[in-house]
Coordinates of C-alpha atoms and ligand atoms in Angstrom, one line a residue:
M1 CA 211.3 188.7 208.1
A2 CA 212.0 185.2 206.7
T3 CA 215.2 183.6 207.8
I4 CA 217.4 180.8 206.6
E5 CA 216.1 177.7 208.4
R6 CA 217.7 174.8 206.7
V7 CA 220.8 174.0 204.7
D8 CA 221.1 170.7 202.9
I9 CA 224.3 169.5 201.1
L10 CA 223.2 167.0 198.5
V11 CA 225.8 164.7 196.9
T12 CA 224.7 162.4 194.1
S13 CA 226.2 160.7 191.1
P14 CA 223.6 160.3 188.3
G15 CA 226.1 159.5 185.6
R16 CA 228.7 161.7 187.3
N17 CA 229.2 163.4 190.7
F18 CA 227.4 166.6 191.6
V19 CA 227.3 168.5 194.9
T20 CA 224.2 170.7 195.3
L21 CA 223.3 173.1 198.1
R22 CA 219.7 173.6 199.0
I23 CA 218.7 176.5 201.3
T24 CA 215.2 176.5 202.8
T25 CA 213.7 179.6 204.4
S26 CA 211.3 179.8 207.4
D27 CA 208.6 180.6 204.8
G28 CA 209.3 177.2 203.2
V29 CA 210.9 178.7 200.0
T30 CA 213.8 176.7 198.7
G31 CA 216.8 177.7 196.6
L32 CA 219.4 175.5 194.8
G33 CA 223.1 176.3 194.1
D34 CA 225.6 174.1 192.3
A35 CA 228.7 173.3 194.4
T36 CA 230.5 170.8 192.1
L37 CA 234.3 171.0 191.8
N38 CA 235.2 168.1 189.5
G39 CA 237.6 165.6 191.2
R40 CA 237.6 167.6 194.5
E41 CA 233.8 167.4 195.2
L42 CA 233.9 166.4 198.8
A43 CA 236.1 169.3 199.9
V44 CA 233.4 171.7 198.9
A45 CA 230.7 169.6 200.5
A46 CA 232.7 169.6 203.8
Y47 CA 233.3 173.4 203.5
L48 CA 229.6 174.0 203.1
R49 CA 228.5 171.5 205.8
D50 CA 231.2 172.2 208.4
H51 CA 231.9 175.9 207.9
L52 CA 229.2 177.7 206.0
A53 CA 225.9 176.0 207.1
P54 CA 226.4 177.1 210.7
L55 CA 226.9 180.7 209.6
L56 CA 223.8 180.8 207.4
A57 CA 221.3 179.7 210.0
G58 CA 219.0 182.6 211.0
R59 CA 220.3 185.0 208.3
D60 CA 218.0 187.1 206.1
P61 CA 217.9 185.2 202.7
A62 CA 217.1 188.5 201.0
R63 CA 220.5 190.0 201.8
I64 CA 222.5 188.4 198.9
E65 CA 225.3 191.0 198.6
D66 CA 225.8 191.2 202.4
T67 CA 225.9 187.4 202.7
W68 CA 228.5 187.3 199.8
Q69 CA 230.7 189.9 201.6
Y70 CA 230.2 188.1 204.9
L71 CA 231.4 184.8 203.6
Y72 CA 234.2 186.2 201.4
R73 CA 235.7 188.7 203.9
G74 CA 234.8 186.4 206.8
A75 CA 237.0 183.6 205.4
Y76 CA 240.0 185.9 205.8
W77 CA 241.8 183.4 203.4
R78 CA 241.0 184.9 200.0
R79 CA 239.8 183.3 196.8
G80 CA 240.7 179.7 195.7
P81 CA 238.4 177.2 194.0
V82 CA 237.0 175.5 197.1
T83 CA 236.1 178.7 198.9
M84 CA 234.7 180.4 195.8
T85 CA 232.7 177.4 194.7
A86 CA 231.1 177.1 198.2
I87 CA 230.3 180.9 198.2
A88 CA 228.9 180.5 194.7
A89 CA 226.5 177.8 195.8
V90 CA 225.1 180.0 198.6
D91 CA 224.9 183.0 196.3
V92 CA 223.0 181.1 193.5
A93 CA 220.7 179.5 196.0
L94 CA 219.8 182.9 197.4
W95 CA 219.1 184.3 193.9
D96 CA 216.9 181.3 193.3
I97 CA 215.0 182.2 196.5
K98 CA 214.8 185.9 195.6
G99 CA 213.3 185.0 192.2
K100 CA 210.7 182.7 193.8
V101 CA 209.7 185.3 196.4
A102 CA 209.4 188.0 193.7
G103 CA 207.6 185.6 191.4
L104 CA 210.1 186.4 188.6
P105 CA 212.7 184.4 186.7
V106 CA 216.2 185.4 187.9
Y107 CA 217.1 187.1 184.6
Q108 CA 214.4 189.7 185.3
L109 CA 216.1 190.6 188.6
L110 CA 219.4 191.1 186.6
G111 CA 217.8 193.8 184.4
G112 CA 215.8 191.7 182.0
R113 CA 216.6 190.4 178.6
S114 CA 219.3 191.9 176.4
R115 CA 218.8 189.3 173.7
D116 CA 216.2 186.8 172.4
G117 CA 218.3 183.7 173.2
V118 CA 221.7 182.5 174.3
L119 CA 224.1 181.3 171.5
V120 CA 225.8 178.1 172.5
Y121 CA 228.6 176.0 171.1
C122 CA 228.6 172.3 171.1
H123 CA 231.5 169.8 171.1
A124 CA 232.4 167.8 167.9
S125 CA 235.2 165.3 168.2
G126 CA 236.7 162.3 166.6
A127 CA 239.3 159.6 166.8
D128 CA 240.5 160.7 163.4
V129 CA 239.7 163.4 160.9
P130 CA 236.9 161.6 159.0
A131 CA 235.2 160.8 162.3
L132 CA 235.5 164.4 163.4
L133 CA 234.0 165.6 160.1
D134 CA 231.1 163.3 160.5
D135 CA 230.5 164.5 164.0
V136 CA 230.7 168.2 162.8
D137 CA 228.0 167.4 160.2
A138 CA 225.8 165.7 162.8
Y139 CA 225.9 168.7 165.1
R140 CA 225.3 171.1 162.2
E141 CA 222.2 169.1 161.3
K142 CA 221.0 169.5 164.8
G143 CA 220.9 173.2 164.3
F144 CA 224.1 174.3 166.2
R145 CA 225.6 177.5 164.9
A146 CA 228.9 177.2 166.7
I147 CA 231.0 174.1 167.0
R148 CA 234.1 173.2 168.9
A149 CA 236.4 170.7 167.1
Q150 CA 238.9 168.3 168.8
A151 CA 240.5 165.3 167.3
A152 CA 242.8 162.6 168.8
V153 CA 246.5 163.4 168.1
P154 CA 247.9 160.4 166.3
G155 CA 250.2 158.3 168.4
L156 CA 249.1 159.7 171.8
S157 CA 247.0 157.9 174.3
G158 CA 243.8 159.7 175.3
S159 CA 243.7 163.1 173.7
Y160 CA 241.8 165.8 175.5
G161 CA 238.2 166.5 174.3
V162 CA 237.6 163.3 172.3
R163 CA 234.3 161.7 173.2
K164 CA 233.8 158.0 173.7
G165 CA 230.1 157.8 174.5
T166 CA 227.4 160.3 173.8
I167 CA 228.9 163.0 176.1
Y168 CA 232.5 163.8 176.8
E169 CA 233.4 162.8 180.3
P170 CA 237.0 163.3 181.3
A171 CA 236.6 162.3 185.0
A172 CA 235.9 158.7 184.3
T173 CA 238.3 156.7 186.4
A174 CA 238.6 156.0 190.2
L175 CA 242.3 157.1 190.0
P176 CA 243.7 159.7 187.5
D177 CA 244.1 158.2 184.0
E178 CA 247.6 158.8 182.6
Q179 CA 247.5 160.3 179.1
G180 CA 250.3 161.1 176.7
W181 CA 251.3 164.5 175.4
D182 CA 253.6 165.7 172.6
T183 CA 253.6 169.4 171.8
E184 CA 255.2 169.0 168.3
A185 CA 252.8 166.3 167.2
Y186 CA 249.8 168.5 168.3
L187 CA 251.2 171.6 166.7
D188 CA 251.7 169.7 163.5
F189 CA 248.2 168.0 163.5
A190 CA 245.7 170.5 165.0
P191 CA 246.0 173.2 162.4
R192 CA 245.5 170.6 159.7
Y193 CA 242.3 169.1 161.1
L194 CA 240.9 172.5 161.9
A195 CA 241.5 173.5 158.3
A196 CA 239.6 170.3 157.2
V197 CA 236.7 171.3 159.5
R198 CA 236.6 174.9 158.2
E199 CA 236.5 173.6 154.7
R200 CA 233.6 171.4 155.5
L201 CA 231.7 174.1 157.4
G202 CA 232.3 176.9 154.9
S203 CA 231.4 180.3 156.4
G204 CA 228.4 181.2 158.6
I205 CA 229.1 178.6 161.4
H206 CA 231.5 179.5 164.2
L207 CA 234.5 177.2 164.7
L208 CA 236.1 176.9 168.2
H209 CA 239.1 174.9 169.6
D210 CA 240.3 174.2 173.1
V211 CA 244.1 174.0 173.5
H212 CA 243.5 173.0 177.2
H213 CA 246.4 174.8 178.8
R214 CA 249.0 172.8 176.9
L215 CA 251.3 175.3 175.2
T216 CA 254.0 177.8 176.2
P217 CA 253.3 181.4 175.2
I218 CA 255.6 181.3 172.2
E219 CA 254.1 177.9 171.0
A220 CA 250.6 179.4 171.5
A221 CA 251.6 182.4 169.4
R222 CA 252.8 180.0 166.6
F223 CA 249.6 178.0 166.8
G224 CA 247.4 181.1 166.8
K225 CA 249.3 182.5 163.7
S226 CA 249.0 179.2 161.9
V227 CA 245.2 179.1 162.1
E228 CA 244.5 182.8 161.5
E229 CA 243.0 182.2 158.0
L230 CA 240.5 179.6 159.5
R231 CA 238.8 182.5 161.4
L232 CA 238.4 180.7 164.7
F233 CA 235.8 182.1 167.0
W234 CA 238.5 181.5 169.6
M235 CA 241.4 179.4 170.7
E236 CA 240.7 178.5 174.3
D237 CA 243.3 178.3 177.1
P238 CA 246.3 178.5 174.8
T239 CA 248.6 178.6 177.9
P240 CA 247.9 178.2 181.6
A241 CA 246.3 181.4 182.8
E242 CA 247.8 181.8 186.3
N243 CA 250.5 183.9 184.6
Q244 CA 248.4 186.7 183.1
D245 CA 251.5 188.4 181.7
A246 CA 252.0 185.4 179.4
F247 CA 249.1 186.4 177.2
R248 CA 250.9 189.6 176.2
L249 CA 253.4 187.7 174.2
I250 CA 250.7 185.6 172.4
R251 CA 248.7 188.8 171.7
Q252 CA 251.7 190.4 170.0
H253 CA 251.9 187.7 167.4
T254 CA 248.4 186.7 166.4
T255 CA 244.9 188.0 165.7
T256 CA 243.3 184.7 166.5
P257 CA 240.8 185.6 169.4
I258 CA 241.7 184.2 172.8
A259 CA 239.4 182.8 175.5
T260 CA 240.4 181.8 179.0
G261 CA 239.2 181.6 182.6
E262 CA 237.4 178.4 183.2
V263 CA 239.7 177.4 186.1
L264 CA 239.9 180.9 187.5
N265 CA 237.8 181.9 190.5
S266 CA 237.8 185.7 191.1
I267 CA 237.9 189.1 189.5
W268 CA 241.5 189.4 190.6
D269 CA 242.5 186.3 188.5
V270 CA 241.3 188.0 185.3
R271 CA 241.8 191.6 186.1
Q272 CA 245.0 192.1 184.0
L273 CA 243.7 189.9 181.2
I274 CA 240.7 192.2 180.9
T275 CA 242.1 195.6 181.6
E276 CA 245.1 195.1 179.2
Q277 CA 242.7 193.5 176.6
L278 CA 244.9 190.4 176.5
I279 CA 241.8 188.2 175.9
D280 CA 238.6 188.5 173.9
Y281 CA 236.4 186.2 175.9
V282 CA 236.3 185.5 179.7
R283 CA 235.3 181.9 180.6
T284 CA 234.7 182.3 184.3
T285 CA 231.5 180.6 185.6
V286 CA 228.7 181.1 188.0
V287 CA 229.8 178.0 190.0
H288 CA 233.6 178.4 190.2
A289 CA 233.8 182.2 190.4
G290 CA 231.6 183.2 193.3
G291 CA 228.1 182.9 192.0
I292 CA 225.9 185.3 190.1
T293 CA 226.9 188.3 192.3
H294 CA 230.7 187.9 191.6
L295 CA 230.3 186.8 188.0
R296 CA 228.3 189.8 187.2
R297 CA 231.1 192.0 188.6
I298 CA 233.6 190.2 186.4
F299 CA 231.4 190.6 183.3
D300 CA 230.8 194.3 184.0
L301 CA 234.5 194.9 184.2
A302 CA 235.0 192.9 181.0
A303 CA 232.4 195.1 179.2
L304 CA 234.4 198.2 179.8
Y305 CA 237.3 196.7 177.8
Q306 CA 235.3 195.1 175.0
V307 CA 235.9 191.6 176.4
R308 CA 232.9 189.4 175.9
T309 CA 231.6 186.4 178.0
G310 CA 232.1 182.8 177.1
S311 CA 231.3 180.8 180.2
H312 CA 232.5 177.3 180.7
G313 CA 229.6 174.7 180.5
A314 CA 231.1 171.2 180.7
T315 CA 229.2 168.2 182.1
D316 CA 230.7 168.8 185.5
L317 CA 228.7 172.0 185.9
S318 CA 225.3 170.8 187.1
P319 CA 222.0 171.7 185.4
V320 CA 221.6 174.3 188.3
S321 CA 224.7 176.0 186.9
T322 CA 223.5 175.8 183.3
A323 CA 220.3 177.5 184.4
A324 CA 222.0 180.2 186.4
A325 CA 224.5 180.8 183.5
V326 CA 221.7 181.3 181.0
H327 CA 219.9 183.8 183.3
V328 CA 223.1 185.8 183.4
D329 CA 223.9 185.3 179.7
I330 CA 220.5 186.6 178.5
A331 CA 220.8 189.7 180.7
V332 CA 224.4 191.0 180.3
S333 CA 225.2 193.4 177.4
N334 CA 228.6 191.9 176.6
F335 CA 227.5 188.2 176.2
G336 CA 229.6 186.3 173.7
I337 CA 228.8 182.6 173.7
Q338 CA 227.9 179.9 176.2
E339 CA 229.5 176.4 176.2
H340 CA 226.9 173.6 176.0
M341 CA 227.9 170.0 176.5
G342 CA 224.6 168.9 177.8
H343 CA 224.0 166.2 180.5
T344 CA 223.0 162.5 180.5
E345 CA 219.3 161.5 180.8
E346 CA 220.1 160.2 184.4
T347 CA 221.4 163.7 185.3
L348 CA 218.5 165.5 183.8
N349 CA 216.0 163.2 185.6
V350 CA 217.5 164.3 189.0
F351 CA 217.7 168.0 188.0
R352 CA 214.4 168.7 186.3
G353 CA 213.5 171.9 184.3
G354 CA 216.0 174.5 183.3
P355 CA 216.7 176.1 180.0
R356 CA 215.3 174.9 176.6
L357 CA 217.6 174.3 173.6
E358 CA 216.3 175.3 170.3
N359 CA 218.2 175.9 167.0
G360 CA 221.6 176.3 168.7
M361 CA 220.3 178.7 171.3
L362 CA 219.4 178.2 175.0
H363 CA 216.3 180.0 176.4
P364 CA 215.9 180.5 180.2
S365 CA 213.0 179.0 182.0
E366 CA 210.2 181.5 182.7
E367 CA 209.5 179.9 186.1
P368 CA 210.2 182.0 189.2
G369 CA 213.8 181.7 190.3
L370 CA 216.2 179.5 188.3
G371 CA 213.5 177.0 187.3
V372 CA 215.3 173.8 188.3
E373 CA 213.9 171.2 190.7
Y374 CA 215.9 168.5 192.5
D375 CA 214.5 165.0 192.9
D376 CA 215.8 163.8 196.3
E377 CA 214.4 160.3 196.0
L378 CA 215.9 159.6 192.6
A379 CA 219.2 161.3 193.6
A380 CA 219.5 159.0 196.6
R381 CA 219.8 156.0 194.2
Y382 CA 223.1 157.4 192.9
P383 CA 225.7 157.4 195.7
Y384 CA 229.0 159.4 195.3
E385 CA 231.7 157.5 193.3
P386 CA 235.3 158.7 193.5
R387 CA 236.3 160.0 190.0
Y388 CA 239.4 161.9 189.0
L389 CA 240.4 164.0 186.1
P390 CA 243.3 162.6 184.0
V391 CA 246.9 163.8 184.2
A392 CA 249.2 164.2 181.1
R393 CA 252.7 163.0 180.7
R394 CA 255.2 164.0 178.0
L395 CA 257.0 161.4 176.0
D396 CA 259.8 161.2 178.5
G397 CA 257.4 160.5 181.3
S398 CA 257.4 163.9 183.0
L399 CA 254.1 165.6 183.9
H400 CA 252.6 168.2 181.7
D401 CA 249.4 170.3 182.1
W402 CA 246.4 168.2 181.4
Ligands
GCO1 C1 235.8 172.7 178.5 C2 236.7 172.2 179.6 C3 236.4 170.9 180.2 C4 237.3 170.6 181.4 C5 236.5 170.0 182.4 C6 237.3 169.7 183.7 O1 236.3 173.6 177.8 O2 234.7 172.3 178.5 O3 238.1 172.4 179.3 O4 236.3 169.9 179.3 O5 238.3 169.8 181.0 O6 235.4 170.8 182.8 O7 236.5 169.3 184.7
MG2 MG1 238.2 174.3 178.2

């Protein structure tokens, strides 16, 4: 029997910070897992290095489920983003190894293809409405079939989701950037620019929007109602999801579909949302919700309640996560859509391989395992840089949800 011989925790910053776990077996097979928790990266790196690496040495890499249970139950302290991201990294690395040992891409181990490709949505944004519409046109010309639209709310500093360079990167400063927030201004402006985008797009292209946890349930209900005729694919994170009950109120008022879950880490965090059919899309990910093993469990529960998948896929999820997500997405029956923000050239040179983008769809690599390689030498040229996500303050200076 092969055993886990070596565990490396790799921290690099090719354009942004990433933490990667690499497991090497006594047979010399390696597996990669993403362990990036944006703005709190080193906590997961320490958890892996100080607490999980010593437990993994000598274990059978083939026992993925058993290792998952060992690390989850063995922690005693349940759930939470740091623990679940660390467990996810181990889990994904072991799936990568299993695929390589079997000589099969990971999606084949998950039951094989349920579809030809993975529909993705891209991010269009603009400092004002004309700039947003130009961006929407550019993405449509690139072949995207689903587009998320975000515009800067007039008068506010630093609106969520508005890109400055080629890729939106909110964790851009060494200390949290302080941004402004005004609910009334947003509620007045967002439905108007979304209407302009829908008019530009016509039908046949999906339109999405991220509220980014900013509204109360009744405000979210009003927003959802006000955009119903625009036929959004979804409104994302209309209200913070810690309080699953809150979605009941939103649901009673609007038929605009709801997506949530990118900041949630376990099946328990989404159980009520799913079983009471309070959402339409669950956005939990392979990296922050316990790996392929646990995400599959969440998605299977969701399937029973006609909730579809819509995994988070921002730049802070490394190409290892993108690859793992696409292997899951292509296999599960209740796939909905996959977020695709892409990565910088610098990032893609460190993490080589992975899925292929064609006509608005991602296609998994046919290489055994996940199909991603990590370039140690290049990665070493990009040392970790402290980077924090912004915070949001209301007009009176008090803190709001960013
Ligand atoms: C999204 C997300 C991101 C997050 C980011 C935080 O829908 O893509 O909301 O933009 O803000 O991943 O690290
Ligand atoms: Mg989001």
